[in-house]
Amino acid sequence: MKHTISVLVENHAGVLARVAGLFARRGFNIDSLAVGVTDDVNVSRITIVADGSDYTLEQIEKQLNKLIDVIKVKTLSPESMVSRELVLIKVSCSPKQRSEIISICDLAHGKISDISANSVTMEISDNAQNLDTFEELLRPYGIKEIVRTGTIAIQKGEAAVTVRS
Amino acid sequence: MERMTVAKAMTECLKAEGITRLFGYPGAAICPFYDELYKSDIEHILVRHEVNAGHAASGYARMTGKPAVCVATSGPGALNLITAIATAYMDSVPMVIITGQVNSDQIGRDVFQEADITGSAEPFVKHSYLLNRPEDTAEVFKRAFYIAGTGRKGPVLIDVPCDVQKAEIDFEYPETVEIRSYRPSSKGNGFQIKRAVTSMLEAKKPLIIAGGGLFTGNGAELMRKLSEKLDIPVISTLMGLGAMPTDSPLYYGMLGMHGCEAAKCAVNNCDTLILLGARLSDRTSSPISRNNELVVIHIDIDPAEIGKSVAANVPIVGDISIVLGQLLEQLNSVEPQQHAEWKNQLDESRVDREPKPVEKGFVNPKWFIRELNKYLPNRSIAVADVGENQFWTASNIELKNGRFLTSGGMGTMGYSLPAAIGAKCAEPDAEVIAVCGDGSFQMEMPELATCVQHGISVKVIVMRNRYLGMVREHQTNFYGNRLYAVSLDGSPDYTKIADAYGIENMLVESEESAKEGIKRLISSDKPFLLEVAVPELIETIL
């Protein structure tokens, strides 16, 4: 089962290596990982999507909490979070196909980020499942390259994962 | 505020932490610090291999309960420490490890004796620091000692580049430390404490498993009180040996793969299991068959240990001495309990096999340890190595007010002599005995020089059977008796080795001579080596 875990850490060198190393040596599977600074420059957030049973998830949370640089660990439940990935997709595109591809892009609430004689690059942010669908729609045109970030997620409503909360 | 070099500040930090002695091995990258050690009154014990600086610090820390310090230089020196760091980590031993590092502007360029020690040691440390900003020295040391010595104790590494050691700073040691992401719990949850008390009082067949946490958390005395008040039988893990005096009528021996029948019977028949500072590793929990009615109360300082090996009905996270205090307080008004029937059942499962006679020219190690018990003073420290010798000792040593040390989690061969050196430094008045096999002894033999150089009167017992006995047994039992790479042919004459170091020694090959050997060993106030000839193909469980 997939779990989305929001982890607040001290923002200094080596922290990511510690977190990634912990997953590797304890045999936890990471599906995706995204890191960025928070509103406090001393704190970074690592969002991890991990695969495993409830027992594994409990161990992941507990072992993460043991790392001295980890300030907070919170697993977000699928129904109470908004999750996003960003994807950049470059597809082959003859001038004739442009309007067709642009309409698919519009449908997915994407943006055209770059265009050339025989290619178009689009950017879309959505949840992982919708991005997969979008990718399938574009595949017939010939995908030249896909760049995808890890998932980031935030809780719905007023709840927040912060150092203070 | 005082102006000084980081190297000098490092010695000031150690003094502020009450460190009077450390274990180490120098090299170029740590020389600025050694030059300040030379000027300080901190005693430096020079080991003969860096790994033993770590094991000695481990033995020292296990006796004092406070972080002990070991030092090595960059690259190979630091890397040689890793096995000791991992050994300490597995057994929750508080340690601060100081390593030299190449100059900070050379890091990452593969220069001479460069190794990424913070990276390499990462899986085995509670935390680590690369001290690359001289002005952080005091804060880093304060934090390192705080982290190593609180919560679930463990090793913390500080890597200090050579140029940083030489840099000048304004130094003042902080009095307090606050780490927002590290707040170890101390008190147990009140609701769970009440539930635990209820379960204990309802239990018909309660059982305590005493773990090593009772030593690191200073809870052995309170555990004995709890056991006596509620008449709860106690069994022990390898790391918890001695938390309950071995001669107590409530004590039913050691659990585990090499444990005793009574302990196995107890764990498989109890209705309420109280785990005190025991993480129940695979080697310990293998005899436990879990049934649905069993109530497990698990008390541990580390939340990650609860539910890891055995599901807990009543989880209590906290400092073992505080939690036991809370439990005893709740039990204040309760009448002492009796579990006569349960104890009778367990008493019937006690098996005491007399040591069997062995062929001429050899001594039965079980008989030997039991004989040794007769002469050991009350406050003695037995340090067992790894292998058959470990369980001959663990299963037969009497512990009233003494301690038993061994590498439990990691099973690191070559632990006993250096750890005994550390233990003897911590408790110079206690009799400290290292028991090893001829395999493990050959890994730690050079440390005899450390004993001689620093006048550390450790007594070494080498159980010599000319085999890596436990592996040999494994090959016999599980690999069709195809004995391979387990014979120690080519080994030296151990008494001559001792002679070469100027250490008193004796070889014993009969019960008669063993008695004399034990007497000589105990009466000597110098290091002593006793070689005990044990039958070549002898088993672990006797």
Short mmCIF file of N, CA, C and O in Angstrom, two decimals, chain B residues 469-523:
data_model
loop_
_atom_site.label_atom_id
_atom_site.label_comp_id
_atom_site.label_asym_id
_atom_site.label_seq_id
_atom_site.Cartn_x
_atom_site.Cartn_y
_atom_site.Cartn_z
N GLY B 469 34.83 -22.91 17.66
CA GLY B 469 33.93 -23.95 18.15
C GLY B 469 32.48 -23.80 17.75
O GLY B 469 31.82 -24.79 17.40
N MET B 470 31.96 -22.58 17.80
CA MET B 470 30.54 -22.45 17.53
C MET B 470 30.23 -22.63 16.05
O MET B 470 29.20 -23.19 15.67
N VAL B 471 31.14 -22.19 15.22
CA VAL B 471 30.96 -22.38 13.77
C VAL B 471 31.13 -23.87 13.45
O VAL B 471 30.40 -24.44 12.64
N ARG B 472 32.11 -24.48 14.13
CA ARG B 472 32.34 -25.92 13.95
C ARG B 472 31.06 -26.68 14.28
O ARG B 472 30.62 -27.56 13.52
N GLU B 473 30.43 -26.29 15.38
CA GLU B 473 29.19 -26.95 15.81
C GLU B 473 28.08 -26.75 14.77
O GLU B 473 27.32 -27.66 14.47
N HIS B 474 28.04 -25.56 14.22
CA HIS B 474 27.05 -25.22 13.19
C HIS B 474 27.26 -26.10 11.95
O HIS B 474 26.31 -26.63 11.39
N GLN B 475 28.53 -26.26 11.57
CA GLN B 475 28.83 -27.11 10.40
C GLN B 475 28.49 -28.57 10.69
O GLN B 475 27.98 -29.29 9.83
N THR B 476 28.75 -28.98 11.94
CA THR B 476 28.42 -30.35 12.32
C THR B 476 26.91 -30.58 12.25
O THR B 476 26.44 -31.57 11.68
N ASN B 477 26.15 -29.63 12.78
CA ASN B 477 24.70 -29.82 12.89
C ASN B 477 23.94 -29.53 11.60
O ASN B 477 22.92 -30.14 11.33
N PHE B 478 24.41 -28.57 10.82
CA PHE B 478 23.59 -28.13 9.68
C PHE B 478 24.26 -28.30 8.33
O PHE B 478 23.65 -28.08 7.29
N TYR B 479 25.54 -28.67 8.32
CA TYR B 479 26.24 -28.82 7.04
C TYR B 479 26.95 -30.17 6.95
O TYR B 479 28.09 -30.27 6.48
N GLY B 480 26.25 -31.21 7.45
CA GLY B 480 26.76 -32.56 7.29
C GLY B 480 28.14 -32.80 7.87
O GLY B 480 28.88 -33.62 7.35
N ASN B 481 28.46 -32.09 8.92
CA ASN B 481 29.76 -32.25 9.59
C ASN B 481 30.94 -32.03 8.63
O ASN B 481 32.02 -32.58 8.83
N ARG B 482 30.72 -31.25 7.58
CA ARG B 482 31.85 -30.91 6.70
C ARG B 482 32.57 -29.74 7.32
O ARG B 482 32.23 -28.58 7.09
N LEU B 483 33.59 -30.05 8.12
CA LEU B 483 34.29 -29.00 8.85
C LEU B 483 35.25 -28.29 7.91
O LEU B 483 36.11 -28.90 7.29
N TYR B 484 35.06 -27.00 7.78
CA TYR B 484 35.85 -26.25 6.81
C TYR B 484 36.22 -24.89 7.38
O TYR B 484 35.36 -24.14 7.84
N ALA B 485 37.51 -24.61 7.36
CA ALA B 485 38.01 -23.30 7.81
C ALA B 485 37.66 -23.01 9.26
O ALA B 485 37.42 -21.86 9.62
N VAL B 486 37.59 -24.04 10.07
CA VAL B 486 37.30 -23.81 11.48
C VAL B 486 38.41 -24.33 12.41
O VAL B 486 38.38 -24.07 13.61
N SER B 487 39.37 -25.05 11.83
CA SER B 487 40.48 -25.53 12.65
C SER B 487 41.47 -24.39 12.85
O SER B 487 41.75 -23.62 11.93
N LEU B 488 41.96 -24.27 14.09
CA LEU B 488 42.91 -23.19 14.37
C LEU B 488 44.35 -23.71 14.41
O LEU B 488 45.18 -23.19 15.15
N ASP B 489 44.60 -24.73 13.61
CA ASP B 489 45.98 -25.22 13.51
C ASP B 489 46.92 -24.06 13.19
O ASP B 489 46.55 -23.17 12.43
N GLY B 490 48.12 -24.13 13.75
CA GLY B 490 49.07 -23.06 13.49
C GLY B 490 49.06 -21.99 14.56
O GLY B 490 49.83 -21.03 14.50
N SER B 491 48.16 -22.15 15.53
CA SER B 491 48.08 -21.16 16.60
C SER B 491 49.30 -21.25 17.51
O SER B 491 49.91 -22.30 17.63
N PRO B 492 49.62 -20.16 18.17
CA PRO B 492 50.80 -20.17 19.03
C PRO B 492 50.52 -20.80 20.39
O PRO B 492 49.38 -21.10 20.72
N ASP B 493 51.57 -20.98 21.14
CA ASP B 493 51.47 -21.40 22.53
C ASP B 493 51.11 -20.14 23.34
O ASP B 493 51.91 -19.20 23.41
N TYR B 494 49.90 -20.14 23.88
CA TYR B 494 49.41 -18.90 24.50
C TYR B 494 50.18 -18.51 25.75
O TYR B 494 50.30 -17.33 26.07
N THR B 495 50.69 -19.51 26.45
CA THR B 495 51.45 -19.15 27.65
C THR B 495 52.77 -18.50 27.25
O THR B 495 53.24 -17.58 27.92
N LYS B 496 53.32 -18.94 26.13
CA LYS B 496 54.55 -18.30 25.66
C LYS B 496 54.28 -16.87 25.19
O LYS B 496 55.11 -15.99 25.34
N ILE B 497 53.10 -16.69 24.58
CA ILE B 497 52.70 -15.33 24.19
C ILE B 497 52.65 -14.45 25.43
O ILE B 497 53.19 -13.34 25.45
N ALA B 498 52.01 -14.97 26.49
CA ALA B 498 51.93 -14.20 27.73
C ALA B 498 53.34 -13.93 28.27
O ALA B 498 53.65 -12.81 28.69
N ASP B 499 54.20 -14.96 28.23
CA ASP B 499 55.59 -14.78 28.67
C ASP B 499 56.25 -13.64 27.90
O ASP B 499 56.94 -12.81 28.48
N ALA B 500 55.99 -13.61 26.61
CA ALA B 500 56.63 -12.60 25.77
C ALA B 500 56.22 -11.19 26.17
O ALA B 500 56.98 -10.24 26.03
N TYR B 501 55.01 -11.07 26.69
CA TYR B 501 54.53 -9.77 27.17
C TYR B 501 54.91 -9.53 28.63
O TYR B 501 54.59 -8.50 29.20
N GLY B 502 55.52 -10.54 29.25
CA GLY B 502 55.85 -10.43 30.67
C GLY B 502 54.63 -10.56 31.56
O GLY B 502 54.56 -9.98 32.63
N ILE B 503 53.65 -11.33 31.08
CA ILE B 503 52.40 -11.49 31.84
C ILE B 503 52.39 -12.87 32.50
O ILE B 503 52.69 -13.88 31.86
N GLU B 504 52.08 -12.88 33.79
CA GLU B 504 51.96 -14.16 34.52
C GLU B 504 50.95 -15.04 33.83
O GLU B 504 49.92 -14.54 33.32
N ASN B 505 51.19 -16.34 33.86
CA ASN B 505 50.28 -17.21 33.12
C ASN B 505 50.35 -18.63 33.61
O ASN B 505 51.26 -19.00 34.35
N MET B 506 49.41 -19.42 33.18
CA MET B 506 49.41 -20.83 33.52
C MET B 506 48.51 -21.59 32.54
O MET B 506 47.49 -21.07 32.09
N LEU B 507 48.92 -22.79 32.22
CA LEU B 507 48.11 -23.66 31.38
C LEU B 507 47.49 -24.71 32.29
O LEU B 507 48.19 -25.34 33.09
N VAL B 508 46.17 -24.91 32.19
CA VAL B 508 45.55 -25.94 33.02
C VAL B 508 44.90 -26.99 32.15
O VAL B 508 44.19 -26.68 31.18
N GLU B 509 45.17 -28.25 32.51
CA GLU B 509 44.69 -29.37 31.69
C GLU B 509 43.96 -30.41 32.52
O GLU B 509 43.66 -31.49 32.03
N SER B 510 43.69 -30.08 33.78
CA SER B 510 42.96 -31.01 34.64
C SER B 510 42.22 -30.17 35.69
O SER B 510 42.54 -28.99 35.88
N GLU B 511 41.24 -30.79 36.35
CA GLU B 511 40.51 -30.07 37.39
C GLU B 511 41.46 -29.64 38.50
O GLU B 511 41.33 -28.54 39.05
N GLU B 512 42.40 -30.52 38.82
CA GLU B 512 43.38 -30.21 39.87
C GLU B 512 44.12 -28.92 39.55
O GLU B 512 44.14 -27.97 40.33
N SER B 513 44.73 -28.92 38.32
CA SER B 513 45.54 -27.75 37.97
C SER B 513 44.65 -26.52 37.75
O SER B 513 45.06 -25.39 38.02
N ALA B 514 43.40 -26.74 37.31
CA ALA B 514 42.50 -25.61 37.10
C ALA B 514 42.22 -24.90 38.43
O ALA B 514 42.19 -23.67 38.49
N LYS B 515 42.03 -25.69 39.49
CA LYS B 515 41.79 -25.09 40.80
C LYS B 515 42.96 -24.20 41.21
O LYS B 515 42.77 -23.09 41.69
N GLU B 516 44.14 -24.71 40.97
CA GLU B 516 45.33 -23.93 41.31
C GLU B 516 45.41 -22.68 40.43
O GLU B 516 45.71 -21.58 40.91
N GLY B 517 45.11 -22.90 39.15
CA GLY B 517 45.15 -21.78 38.20
C GLY B 517 44.19 -20.67 38.61
O GLY B 517 44.55 -19.48 38.57
N ILE B 518 42.98 -21.06 39.00
CA ILE B 518 41.98 -20.05 39.41
C ILE B 518 42.48 -19.29 40.63
O ILE B 518 42.39 -18.06 40.70
N LYS B 519 43.05 -20.01 41.58
CA LYS B 519 43.57 -19.35 42.78
C LYS B 519 44.67 -18.36 42.43
O LYS B 519 44.67 -17.23 42.93
N ARG B 520 45.57 -18.79 41.56
CA ARG B 520 46.66 -17.88 41.17
C ARG B 520 46.11 -16.67 40.44
O ARG B 520 46.55 -15.53 40.67
N LEU B 521 45.16 -16.91 39.56
CA LEU B 521 44.57 -15.82 38.77
C LEU B 521 43.91 -14.79 39.68
O LEU B 521 44.10 -13.58 39.53
N ILE B 522 43.14 -15.29 40.66
CA ILE B 522 42.41 -14.37 41.54
C ILE B 522 43.37 -13.64 42.48
O ILE B 522 43.20 -12.45 42.77
N SER B 523 44.40 -14.34 42.94
CA SER B 523 45.26 -13.71 43.95
C SER B 523 46.25 -12.73 43.32
O SER B 523 46.79 -11.88 44.01
#
